PDB file of C-alpha atoms in Angstrom:
ATOM      1  CA  MET X 203     127.219 155.180  36.227  1.00  0.00           C
ATOM      2  CA  HIS X 204     127.139 151.760  34.571  1.00  0.00           C
ATOM      3  CA  GLU X 205     128.876 151.321  31.229  1.00  0.00           C
ATOM      4  CA  ALA X 206     126.707 150.488  28.222  1.00  0.00           C
ATOM      5  CA  VAL X 207     126.071 146.824  27.481  1.00  0.00           C
ATOM      6  CA  VAL X 208     127.952 145.668  24.377  1.00  0.00           C
ATOM      7  CA  LEU X 209     126.902 142.007  24.309  1.00  0.00           C
ATOM      8  CA  GLN X 210     123.788 140.273  25.603  1.00  0.00           C
ATOM      9  CA  THR X 211     122.618 136.744  25.004  1.00  0.00           C
ATOM     10  CA  HIS X 212     119.068 135.675  25.829  1.00  0.00           C
ATOM     11  CA  ASN X 213     118.525 131.945  26.405  1.00  0.00           C
ATOM     12  CA  LEU X 214     121.163 131.207  23.774  1.00  0.00           C
ATOM     13  CA  SER X 215     121.124 127.494  22.912  1.00  0.00           C
ATOM     14  CA  LYS X 216     122.751 125.106  20.442  1.00  0.00           C
ATOM     15  CA  ARG X 217     121.846 121.456  20.050  1.00  0.00           C
ATOM     16  CA  PHE X 218     123.814 118.859  18.098  1.00  0.00           C
ATOM     17  CA  LYS X 219     121.535 115.869  17.503  1.00  0.00           C
ATOM     18  CA  ASN X 220     120.399 114.868  21.013  1.00  0.00           C
ATOM     19  CA  ARG X 221     123.016 116.869  22.938  1.00  0.00           C
ATOM     20  CA  TRP X 222     122.733 120.469  24.094  1.00  0.00           C
ATOM     21  CA  ALA X 223     126.208 122.010  23.682  1.00  0.00           C
ATOM     22  CA  VAL X 224     124.857 125.324  25.011  1.00  0.00           C
ATOM     23  CA  HIS X 225     121.526 125.683  26.800  1.00  0.00           C
ATOM     24  CA  ASP X 226     119.681 128.837  27.880  1.00  0.00           C
ATOM     25  CA  LEU X 227     122.849 130.893  28.205  1.00  0.00           C
ATOM     26  CA  ASN X 228     122.407 134.498  29.379  1.00  0.00           C
ATOM     27  CA  LEU X 229     125.562 136.622  29.241  1.00  0.00           C
ATOM     28  CA  GLU X 230     126.115 140.359  29.653  1.00  0.00           C
ATOM     29  CA  VAL X 231     129.342 142.149  28.696  1.00  0.00           C
ATOM     30  CA  ARG X 232     129.735 145.872  29.330  1.00  0.00           C
ATOM     31  CA  ARG X 233     131.762 148.364  27.353  1.00  0.00           C
ATOM     32  CA  GLY X 234     135.415 148.437  28.428  1.00  0.00           C
ATOM     33  CA  ASP X 235     135.353 144.999  30.048  1.00  0.00           C
ATOM     34  CA  VAL X 236     137.960 142.331  29.644  1.00  0.00           C
ATOM     35  CA  PHE X 237     135.434 139.536  30.019  1.00  0.00           C
ATOM     36  CA  GLY X 238     136.853 136.142  30.981  1.00  0.00           C
ATOM     37  CA  PHE X 239     134.856 133.195  29.638  1.00  0.00           C
ATOM     38  CA  LEU X 240     135.647 130.020  31.554  1.00  0.00           C
ATOM     39  CA  GLY X 241     134.548 126.418  31.714  1.00  0.00           C
ATOM     40  CA  PRO X 242     135.906 122.865  31.731  1.00  0.00           C
ATOM     41  CA  ASN X 243     136.715 121.144  28.450  1.00  0.00           C
ATOM     42  CA  GLY X 244     133.482 120.429  26.636  1.00  0.00           C
ATOM     43  CA  ALA X 245     131.558 123.084  28.557  1.00  0.00           C
ATOM     44  CA  GLY X 246     130.377 124.846  25.384  1.00  0.00           C
ATOM     45  CA  LYS X 247     132.837 127.759  25.222  1.00  0.00           C
ATOM     46  CA  SER X 248     133.915 127.286  21.601  1.00  0.00           C
ATOM     47  CA  THR X 249     130.341 126.690  20.426  1.00  0.00           C
ATOM     48  CA  THR X 250     129.265 129.917  22.145  1.00  0.00           C
ATOM     49  CA  ILE X 251     132.085 131.871  20.510  1.00  0.00           C
ATOM     50  CA  ARG X 252     131.215 130.490  17.079  1.00  0.00           C
ATOM     51  CA  MET X 253     127.624 131.605  17.573  1.00  0.00           C
ATOM     52  CA  LEU X 254     128.782 135.086  18.619  1.00  0.00           C
ATOM     53  CA  LEU X 255     130.816 135.334  15.407  1.00  0.00           C
ATOM     54  CA  SER X 256     127.921 133.957  13.332  1.00  0.00           C
ATOM     55  CA  LEU X 257     129.977 130.918  12.314  1.00  0.00           C
ATOM     56  CA  VAL X 258     127.323 128.627  13.811  1.00  0.00           C
ATOM     57  CA  GLN X 259     123.597 129.350  13.923  1.00  0.00           C
ATOM     58  CA  PRO X 260     121.855 129.001  17.307  1.00  0.00           C
ATOM     59  CA  THR X 261     119.141 126.427  17.755  1.00  0.00           C
ATOM     60  CA  ALA X 262     117.260 128.887  19.964  1.00  0.00           C
ATOM     61  CA  GLY X 263     117.745 132.184  21.749  1.00  0.00           C
ATOM     62  CA  GLU X 264     119.108 135.532  20.678  1.00  0.00           C
ATOM     63  CA  ILE X 265     122.365 137.470  20.488  1.00  0.00           C
ATOM     64  CA  LEU X 266     122.433 141.260  20.791  1.00  0.00           C
ATOM     65  CA  LEU X 267     125.601 143.190  19.989  1.00  0.00           C
ATOM     66  CA  PHE X 268     125.610 146.976  20.336  1.00  0.00           C
ATOM     67  CA  GLU X 269     121.892 146.635  21.214  1.00  0.00           C
ATOM     68  CA  LYS X 270     121.070 145.145  17.790  1.00  0.00           C
ATOM     69  CA  ARG X 271     120.015 141.603  16.913  1.00  0.00           C
ATOM     70  CA  LEU X 272     122.874 139.719  15.279  1.00  0.00           C
ATOM     71  CA  ARG X 273     120.419 137.635  13.278  1.00  0.00           C
ATOM     72  CA  SER X 274     118.983 140.651  11.447  1.00  0.00           C
ATOM     73  CA  HIS X 275     121.976 143.059  11.449  1.00  0.00           C
ATOM     74  CA  ARG X 276     124.806 140.600  10.855  1.00  0.00           C
ATOM     75  CA  ASN X 277     126.978 142.533   8.383  1.00  0.00           C
ATOM     76  CA  GLU X 278     126.614 145.867  10.176  1.00  0.00           C
ATOM     77  CA  ILE X 279     127.443 144.366  13.567  1.00  0.00           C
ATOM     78  CA  LEU X 280     130.345 142.182  12.486  1.00  0.00           C
ATOM     79  CA  SER X 281     132.046 145.154  10.807  1.00  0.00           C
ATOM     80  CA  HIS X 282     132.703 146.367  14.383  1.00  0.00           C
ATOM     81  CA  VAL X 283     133.836 142.977  15.711  1.00  0.00           C
ATOM     82  CA  GLY X 284     137.209 141.242  15.476  1.00  0.00           C
ATOM     83  CA  GLY X 285     137.959 137.647  16.345  1.00  0.00           C
ATOM     84  CA  LEU X 286     140.740 135.135  16.846  1.00  0.00           C
ATOM     85  CA  VAL X 287     139.371 131.606  17.170  1.00  0.00           C
ATOM     86  CA  GLU X 288     142.059 129.282  18.538  1.00  0.00           C
ATOM     87  CA  ALA X 289     145.281 129.202  16.465  1.00  0.00           C
ATOM     88  CA  ALA X 290     145.709 131.901  13.843  1.00  0.00           C
ATOM     89  CA  ASP X 291     146.025 130.700  10.237  1.00  0.00           C
ATOM     90  CA  PHE X 292     148.187 132.462   7.646  1.00  0.00           C
ATOM     91  CA  TYR X 293     149.853 132.122   4.263  1.00  0.00           C
ATOM     92  CA  LEU X 294     153.251 131.067   5.562  1.00  0.00           C
ATOM     93  CA  TYR X 295     155.137 132.066   2.415  1.00  0.00           C
ATOM     94  CA  LEU X 296     153.835 135.653   2.624  1.00  0.00           C
ATOM     95  CA  THR X 297     155.131 138.374   4.916  1.00  0.00           C
ATOM     96  CA  ALA X 298     153.233 139.553   7.983  1.00  0.00           C
ATOM     97  CA  ARG X 299     152.325 142.785   6.205  1.00  0.00           C
ATOM     98  CA  ARG X 300     151.125 140.984   3.079  1.00  0.00           C
ATOM     99  CA  ASN X 301     148.970 138.612   5.141  1.00  0.00           C
ATOM    100  CA  LEU X 302     147.275 141.575   6.790  1.00  0.00           C
ATOM    101  CA  GLN X 303     146.768 143.228   3.398  1.00  0.00           C
ATOM    102  CA  VAL X 304     144.973 140.112   2.150  1.00  0.00           C
ATOM    103  CA  VAL X 305     142.692 140.052   5.196  1.00  0.00           C
ATOM    104  CA  ALA X 306     142.092 143.815   4.940  1.00  0.00           C
ATOM    105  CA  ARG X 307     140.980 143.433   1.340  1.00  0.00           C
ATOM    106  CA  LEU X 308     138.493 140.732   2.340  1.00  0.00           C
ATOM    107  CA  ARG X 309     137.122 143.066   5.026  1.00  0.00           C
ATOM    108  CA  GLY X 310     136.630 145.919   2.584  1.00  0.00           C
ATOM    109  CA  GLY X 311     140.044 147.542   2.775  1.00  0.00           C
ATOM    110  CA  CYS X 312     142.357 149.186   5.316  1.00  0.00           C
ATOM    111  CA  SER X 313     144.971 151.848   4.777  1.00  0.00           C
ATOM    112  CA  ALA X 314     148.693 151.097   4.853  1.00  0.00           C
ATOM    113  CA  LYS X 315     148.882 153.374   7.899  1.00  0.00           C
ATOM    114  CA  GLU X 316     146.340 151.276   9.811  1.00  0.00           C
ATOM    115  CA  ILE X 317     148.224 148.078   8.995  1.00  0.00           C
ATOM    116  CA  ASP X 318     151.439 149.653  10.275  1.00  0.00           C
ATOM    117  CA  GLU X 319     149.617 150.778  13.433  1.00  0.00           C
ATOM    118  CA  VAL X 320     148.310 147.307  14.313  1.00  0.00           C
ATOM    119  CA  LEU X 321     151.716 145.770  13.608  1.00  0.00           C
ATOM    120  CA  GLU X 322     153.260 148.329  15.960  1.00  0.00           C
ATOM    121  CA  LEU X 323     150.598 147.654  18.573  1.00  0.00           C
ATOM    122  CA  VAL X 324     151.330 143.908  18.675  1.00  0.00           C
ATOM    123  CA  GLY X 325     155.105 144.435  18.588  1.00  0.00           C
ATOM    124  CA  LEU X 326     155.724 143.165  15.041  1.00  0.00           C
ATOM    125  CA  ARG X 327     156.508 146.392  13.168  1.00  0.00           C
ATOM    126  CA  GLU X 328     160.195 145.482  12.872  1.00  0.00           C
ATOM    127  CA  ARG X 329     159.338 142.018  11.495  1.00  0.00           C
ATOM    128  CA  ALA X 330     156.528 143.155   9.188  1.00  0.00           C
ATOM    129  CA  ASP X 331     158.333 142.281   5.959  1.00  0.00           C
ATOM    130  CA  GLU X 332     159.539 138.839   7.000  1.00  0.00           C
ATOM    131  CA  ARG X 333     157.748 135.678   5.920  1.00  0.00           C
ATOM    132  CA  VAL X 334     155.411 134.236   8.514  1.00  0.00           C
ATOM    133  CA  LYS X 335     157.024 130.798   8.186  1.00  0.00           C
ATOM    134  CA  THR X 336     160.026 132.238  10.069  1.00  0.00           C
ATOM    135  CA  PHE X 337     157.851 133.381  12.998  1.00  0.00           C
ATOM    136  CA  SER X 338     157.639 131.667  16.372  1.00  0.00           C
ATOM    137  CA  HIS X 339     154.270 130.433  17.613  1.00  0.00           C
ATOM    138  CA  GLY X 340     153.995 133.435  19.899  1.00  0.00           C
ATOM    139  CA  MET X 341     154.634 135.854  17.040  1.00  0.00           C
ATOM    140  CA  ARG X 342     151.962 134.139  14.957  1.00  0.00           C
ATOM    141  CA  GLN X 343     149.477 134.488  17.804  1.00  0.00           C
ATOM    142  CA  ARG X 344     150.269 138.198  18.056  1.00  0.00           C
ATOM    143  CA  LEU X 345     149.848 138.499  14.289  1.00  0.00           C
ATOM    144  CA  GLY X 346     146.473 136.794  14.709  1.00  0.00           C
ATOM    145  CA  ILE X 347     145.473 139.479  17.199  1.00  0.00           C
ATOM    146  CA  ALA X 348     146.704 142.126  14.743  1.00  0.00           C
ATOM    147  CA  GLN X 349     144.425 140.551  12.146  1.00  0.00           C
ATOM    148  CA  ALA X 350     141.487 140.784  14.581  1.00  0.00           C
ATOM    149  CA  LEU X 351     142.259 144.483  15.112  1.00  0.00           C
ATOM    150  CA  LEU X 352     141.959 145.451  11.443  1.00  0.00           C
ATOM    151  CA  GLY X 353     139.071 147.802  10.844  1.00  0.00           C
ATOM    152  CA  SER X 354     139.290 149.317  14.337  1.00  0.00           C
ATOM    153  CA  PRO X 355     136.755 146.993  16.002  1.00  0.00           C
ATOM    154  CA  GLU X 356     134.999 148.037  19.199  1.00  0.00           C
ATOM    155  CA  PHE X 357     134.668 144.451  20.401  1.00  0.00           C
ATOM    156  CA  ILE X 358     137.087 141.555  19.905  1.00  0.00           C
ATOM    157  CA  ILE X 359     136.746 137.884  20.757  1.00  0.00           C
ATOM    158  CA  LEU X 360     139.915 135.966  21.604  1.00  0.00           C
ATOM    159  CA  ASP X 361     139.552 132.193  21.921  1.00  0.00           C
ATOM    160  CA  GLU X 362     142.515 130.673  23.773  1.00  0.00           C
ATOM    161  CA  PRO X 363     145.029 133.285  22.508  1.00  0.00           C
ATOM    162  CA  THR X 364     147.866 131.872  24.660  1.00  0.00           C
ATOM    163  CA  THR X 365     147.528 128.226  23.555  1.00  0.00           C
ATOM    164  CA  GLY X 366     150.947 126.649  23.133  1.00  0.00           C
ATOM    165  CA  LEU X 367     152.894 129.712  24.238  1.00  0.00           C
ATOM    166  CA  ASP X 368     155.888 129.686  26.553  1.00  0.00           C
ATOM    167  CA  PRO X 369     155.806 131.880  29.705  1.00  0.00           C
ATOM    168  CA  GLN X 370     157.337 134.855  27.880  1.00  0.00           C
ATOM    169  CA  GLY X 371     154.805 134.572  25.053  1.00  0.00           C
ATOM    170  CA  ILE X 372     151.945 134.359  27.566  1.00  0.00           C
ATOM    171  CA  LYS X 373     153.225 137.485  29.319  1.00  0.00           C
ATOM    172  CA  GLU X 374     153.429 139.379  26.019  1.00  0.00           C
ATOM    173  CA  VAL X 375     149.862 138.471  25.039  1.00  0.00           C
ATOM    174  CA  ARG X 376     148.588 139.336  28.529  1.00  0.00           C
ATOM    175  CA  GLU X 377     150.198 142.772  28.397  1.00  0.00           C
ATOM    176  CA  LEU X 378     148.854 143.311  24.878  1.00  0.00           C
ATOM    177  CA  ILE X 379     145.297 142.541  26.010  1.00  0.00           C
ATOM    178  CA  LYS X 380     145.630 145.014  28.871  1.00  0.00           C
ATOM    179  CA  ARG X 381     146.878 147.706  26.468  1.00  0.00           C
ATOM    180  CA  LEU X 382     144.012 147.107  24.059  1.00  0.00           C
ATOM    181  CA  SER X 383     141.560 147.578  26.916  1.00  0.00           C
ATOM    182  CA  THR X 384     143.138 150.611  28.573  1.00  0.00           C
ATOM    183  CA  GLU X 385     144.695 152.467  25.616  1.00  0.00           C
ATOM    184  CA  ARG X 386     142.264 151.576  22.825  1.00  0.00           C
ATOM    185  CA  ALA X 387     139.094 151.200  24.949  1.00  0.00           C
ATOM    186  CA  ILE X 388     138.301 147.929  23.181  1.00  0.00           C
ATOM    187  CA  THR X 389     135.901 145.542  24.886  1.00  0.00           C
ATOM    188  CA  ILE X 390     137.467 142.065  24.950  1.00  0.00           C
ATOM    189  CA  PHE X 391     135.764 138.686  25.277  1.00  0.00           C
ATOM    190  CA  LEU X 392     138.546 136.333  26.400  1.00  0.00           C
ATOM    191  CA  SER X 393     138.254 132.560  26.564  1.00  0.00           C
ATOM    192  CA  SER X 394     141.176 130.762  28.195  1.00  0.00           C
ATOM    193  CA  HIS X 395     141.954 127.609  30.148  1.00  0.00           C
ATOM    194  CA  LEU X 396     144.799 129.427  31.948  1.00  0.00           C
ATOM    195  CA  LEU X 397     142.972 130.597  35.051  1.00  0.00           C
ATOM    196  CA  SER X 398     145.898 132.615  36.356  1.00  0.00           C
ATOM    197  CA  GLU X 399     145.850 134.665  33.133  1.00  0.00           C
ATOM    198  CA  ILE X 400     142.135 135.412  33.499  1.00  0.00           C
ATOM    199  CA  GLU X 401     142.704 136.388  37.130  1.00  0.00           C
ATOM    200  CA  GLN X 402     145.447 138.835  36.142  1.00  0.00           C
ATOM    201  CA  THR X 403     143.693 140.213  33.054  1.00  0.00           C
ATOM    202  CA  ALA X 404     139.892 140.052  33.286  1.00  0.00           C
ATOM    203  CA  THR X 405     137.634 142.591  34.971  1.00  0.00           C
ATOM    204  CA  SER X 406     134.477 140.464  34.679  1.00  0.00           C
ATOM    205  CA  MET X 407     133.894 136.791  33.985  1.00  0.00           C
ATOM    206  CA  ALA X 408     131.399 134.022  33.472  1.00  0.00           C
ATOM    207  CA  ILE X 409     131.810 130.320  34.194  1.00  0.00           C
ATOM    208  CA  ILE X 410     129.800 127.767  32.251  1.00  0.00           C
ATOM    209  CA  ASN X 411     129.541 124.024  32.782  1.00  0.00           C
ATOM    210  CA  ARG X 412     127.851 121.516  30.472  1.00  0.00           C
ATOM    211  CA  GLY X 413     126.485 124.336  28.366  1.00  0.00           C
ATOM    212  CA  LYS X 414     124.825 126.201  31.229  1.00  0.00           C
ATOM    213  CA  LEU X 415     125.799 129.375  33.042  1.00  0.00           C
ATOM    214  CA  VAL X 416     127.082 128.719  36.567  1.00  0.00           C
ATOM    215  CA  VAL X 417     127.995 132.249  37.649  1.00  0.00           C
ATOM    216  CA  GLN X 418     128.985 135.643  36.245  1.00  0.00           C
ATOM    217  CA  GLY X 419     130.040 138.974  37.705  1.00  0.00           C
ATOM    218  CA  ARG X 420     133.031 141.183  38.497  1.00  0.00           C
ATOM    219  CA  VAL X 421     136.120 139.073  39.119  1.00  0.00           C
ATOM    220  CA  ARG X 422     137.016 140.732  42.431  1.00  0.00           C
ATOM    221  CA  ASP X 423     133.451 140.502  43.722  1.00  0.00           C
ATOM    222  CA  LEU X 424     133.204 136.798  42.931  1.00  0.00           C
ATOM    223  CA  LEU X 425     136.549 136.014  44.533  1.00  0.00           C
ATOM    224  CA  ASP X 426     135.772 138.081  47.632  1.00  0.00           C
ATOM    225  CA  ASN X 427     132.477 136.273  48.269  1.00  0.00           C
ATOM    226  CA  GLY X 428     131.963 132.719  49.431  1.00  0.00           C
ATOM    227  CA  ALA X 429     134.360 130.369  51.131  1.00  0.00           C
ATOM    228  CA  SER X 430     138.099 131.039  51.195  1.00  0.00           C
ATOM    229  CA  ILE X 431     141.015 128.654  51.455  1.00  0.00           C
ATOM    230  CA  VAL X 432     143.096 129.429  54.551  1.00  0.00           C
ATOM    231  CA  ARG X 433     146.552 127.910  54.963  1.00  0.00           C
ATOM    232  CA  ILE X 434     147.214 127.307  58.688  1.00  0.00           C
ATOM    233  CA  ASP X 435     150.531 126.229  60.155  1.00  0.00           C
ATOM    234  CA  ALA X 436     149.650 124.981  63.636  1.00  0.00           C
ATOM    235  CA  HIS X 437     151.186 122.609  66.209  1.00  0.00           C
ATOM    236  CA  PRO X 438     150.309 119.993  67.190  1.00  0.00           C
ATOM    237  CA  GLN X 439     148.591 119.422  63.858  1.00  0.00           C
ATOM    238  CA  GLU X 440     146.321 116.608  65.055  1.00  0.00           C
ATOM    239  CA  ASN X 441     144.853 118.832  67.781  1.00  0.00           C
ATOM    240  CA  ALA X 442     144.397 121.672  65.297  1.00  0.00           C
ATOM    241  CA  ILE X 443     142.436 119.414  62.925  1.00  0.00           C
ATOM    242  CA  ALA X 444     140.150 118.275  65.740  1.00  0.00           C
ATOM    243  CA  VAL X 445     139.473 121.861  66.860  1.00  0.00           C
ATOM    244  CA  LEU X 446     138.868 123.178  63.334  1.00  0.00           C
ATOM    245  CA  ARG X 447     136.406 120.422  62.498  1.00  0.00           C
ATOM    246  CA  ARG X 448     134.240 121.472  65.433  1.00  0.00           C
ATOM    247  CA  HIS X 449     133.617 124.914  63.952  1.00  0.00           C
ATOM    248  CA  PRO X 450     130.238 124.884  62.133  1.00  0.00           C
ATOM    249  CA  ALA X 451     131.421 127.233  59.344  1.00  0.00           C
ATOM    250  CA  VAL X 452     134.415 125.075  58.345  1.00  0.00           C
ATOM    251  CA  HIS X 453     133.620 123.144  55.149  1.00  0.00           C
ATOM    252  CA  ASN X 454     136.780 121.122  54.813  1.00  0.00           C
ATOM    253  CA  VAL X 455     140.177 120.533  56.489  1.00  0.00           C
ATOM    254  CA  ARG X 456     143.009 118.984  54.486  1.00  0.00           C
ATOM    255  CA  ALA X 457     146.576 118.281  55.582  1.00  0.00           C
ATOM    256  CA  ARG X 458     149.037 119.651  53.023  1.00  0.00           C
ATOM    257  CA  ASN X 459     152.771 119.149  53.630  1.00  0.00           C
ATOM    258  CA  GLU X 460     153.495 121.011  56.872  1.00  0.00           C
ATOM    259  CA  GLY X 461     150.224 122.953  56.937  1.00  0.00           C
ATOM    260  CA  LEU X 462     146.463 122.656  56.758  1.00  0.00           C
ATOM    261  CA  ASP X 463     144.148 123.944  54.030  1.00  0.00           C
ATOM    262  CA  VAL X 464     140.860 125.005  55.599  1.00  0.00           C
ATOM    263  CA  THR X 465     137.792 126.007  53.592  1.00  0.00           C
ATOM    264  CA  VAL X 466     135.800 128.625  55.491  1.00  0.00           C
ATOM    265  CA  PRO X 467     133.894 131.887  54.780  1.00  0.00           C
ATOM    266  CA  PRO X 468     136.273 134.866  55.224  1.00  0.00           C
ATOM    267  CA  GLU X 469     134.256 136.429  58.079  1.00  0.00           C
ATOM    268  CA  HIS X 470     135.064 133.405  60.300  1.00  0.00           C
ATOM    269  CA  ILE X 471     138.842 133.391  59.842  1.00  0.00           C
ATOM    270  CA  SER X 472     139.591 135.430  62.978  1.00  0.00           C
ATOM    271  CA  GLU X 473     137.325 133.112  64.988  1.00  0.00           C
ATOM    272  CA  LEU X 474     139.410 130.129  63.929  1.00  0.00           C
ATOM    273  CA  ASN X 475     142.597 131.745  65.187  1.00  0.00           C
ATOM    274  CA  ALA X 476     141.016 132.607  68.572  1.00  0.00           C
ATOM    275  CA  MET X 477     139.515 129.125  68.872  1.00  0.00           C
ATOM    276  CA  LEU X 478     142.835 127.382  68.191  1.00  0.00           C
ATOM    277  CA  VAL X 479     144.727 129.551  70.692  1.00  0.00           C
ATOM    278  CA  ALA X 480     142.039 129.011  73.359  1.00  0.00           C
ATOM    279  CA  GLU X 481     142.447 125.246  72.913  1.00  0.00           C
ATOM    280  CA  GLY X 482     146.209 125.456  73.451  1.00  0.00           C
ATOM    281  CA  VAL X 483     147.186 125.053  69.782  1.00  0.00           C
ATOM    282  CA  GLN X 484     150.231 127.057  68.712  1.00  0.00           C
ATOM    283  CA  VAL X 485     149.386 128.990  65.519  1.00  0.00           C
ATOM    284  CA  ARG X 486     152.572 129.784  63.603  1.00  0.00           C
ATOM    285  CA  ALA X 487     150.910 131.199  60.483  1.00  0.00           C
ATOM    286  CA  LEU X 488     147.403 131.804  59.158  1.00  0.00           C
ATOM    287  CA  ILE X 489     147.300 132.881  55.501  1.00  0.00           C
ATOM    288  CA  PRO X 490     144.000 133.504  53.645  1.00  0.00           C
ATOM    289  CA  ARG X 491     144.166 132.441  50.019  1.00  0.00           C
ATOM    290  CA  ARG X 492     141.584 132.984  47.318  1.00  0.00           C
ATOM    291  CA  SER X 493     142.696 132.225  43.768  1.00  0.00           C
ATOM    292  CA  LEU X 494     140.541 131.948  40.676  1.00  0.00           C
ATOM    293  CA  GLU X 495     141.691 128.350  40.293  1.00  0.00           C
ATOM    294  CA  GLU X 496     140.304 127.428  43.711  1.00  0.00           C
ATOM    295  CA  TYR X 497     137.065 129.309  43.034  1.00  0.00           C
ATOM    296  CA  PHE X 498     136.684 127.721  39.590  1.00  0.00           C
ATOM    297  CA  LEU X 499     137.194 124.200  40.892  1.00  0.00           C
ATOM    298  CA  SER X 500     134.820 124.651  43.813  1.00  0.00           C
ATOM    299  CA  ILE X 501     132.042 126.177  41.719  1.00  0.00           C
ATOM    300  CA  THR X 502     132.247 123.747  38.778  1.00  0.00           C
ATOM    301  CA  GLU X 503     132.401 120.729  41.108  1.00  0.00           C
ATOM    302  CA  HIS X 504     129.332 122.040  42.933  1.00  0.00           C
ATOM    303  CA  ALA X 505     127.513 122.650  39.631  1.00  0.00           C
ATOM    304  CA  SER X 506     128.335 119.153  38.388  1.00  0.00           C
ATOM    305  CA  GLU X 507     126.915 117.616  41.573  1.00  0.00           C
ATOM    306  CA  GLY X 508     123.608 119.321  40.868  1.00  0.00           C
ATOM    307  CA  LEU X 509     123.310 117.963  37.344  1.00  0.00           C
TER     308      LEU X 509
END
C-alpha cells in the first residue's frame, strides 16, 4: 500500500524578470520519506524551498501540502511544517533554551516540556542554558533543527543543514535526520550538495537542473537502473581497451591509474568479462560501482546537453 502524498507541486514556476528560476516543476513527496532534493548551483533549489515555505510567491503553478492548497490554507498548513533555510540565525547572547522560547512564542507557544524534548532530541539538553555564542557551528545547526521541530511538525524542510560542518558534525546531523524519520515519523524534505549524505540518508529524491525536473523516484531504483561504472583491472590494458570499445553497450572507457572505468548497463557486465577472457586478456578484478555522485553527474550533464 502506497503512503499518502504529503507534498505535490503542479507546474510550479518562478520567474525573476526574464529568467525562469523554476519552471513547470512537478514534485511528489510521500509520508515518511526522507526526500533528497538535488541540483547544481543555480538549479532553483533554494527558490523552490522558499516557495514551499511561502517566503516567495510563485509566478505560476500550485503547491499542495497535506492535500490542501498552500495559497488558500497558508496558516493552517504551515502550522504543521518546520523549516531550516541554510544557516540558522539566533540571538547569540541568549541561551539555547531562551532562543527556543522566543521562537515558540512567535509560533503561538510551546510547553517547557516540549522545548526540553527537542533539545534532548538534537543532543543539546546538557547545553540548553549556555549562551549560543559559545556554540560551535555544528551545535548551532542542530539548534536550528530543534527550532524547526517546535510545534511537532509533520513535515520539515532542511536546506543545506550540513553546510560548513566538519565530518563529525555531518555524521551527527545525518543520524539526527534518520532518527526524526524512523522514531518520529516526520517526513523530511532535504536539500544538500553533499551527494554522499543524500545517498546514505534519503529514501526518495528528485534532481533538477536549470529550474526543470530531470528525474525523481526511489533512490535505490534510480541507482539500480541505467548505466553503471565498472572498474576493471585487466592486462594488457591496451588490449582490454580495444576489446571493450567493440562492445555495442559500452558507453565510455577511461583509463584511471592502474584500472579502467567502463560505463555500461549492469546486465552486460558479465558479457564484458567473458569477452575479455575470450580475447586473451587477463582480468584481475571487475568491480561494479554505482554511486549517487556518478548518477548525478551523468544525468545533469545529459540534461544540460538537451537544453
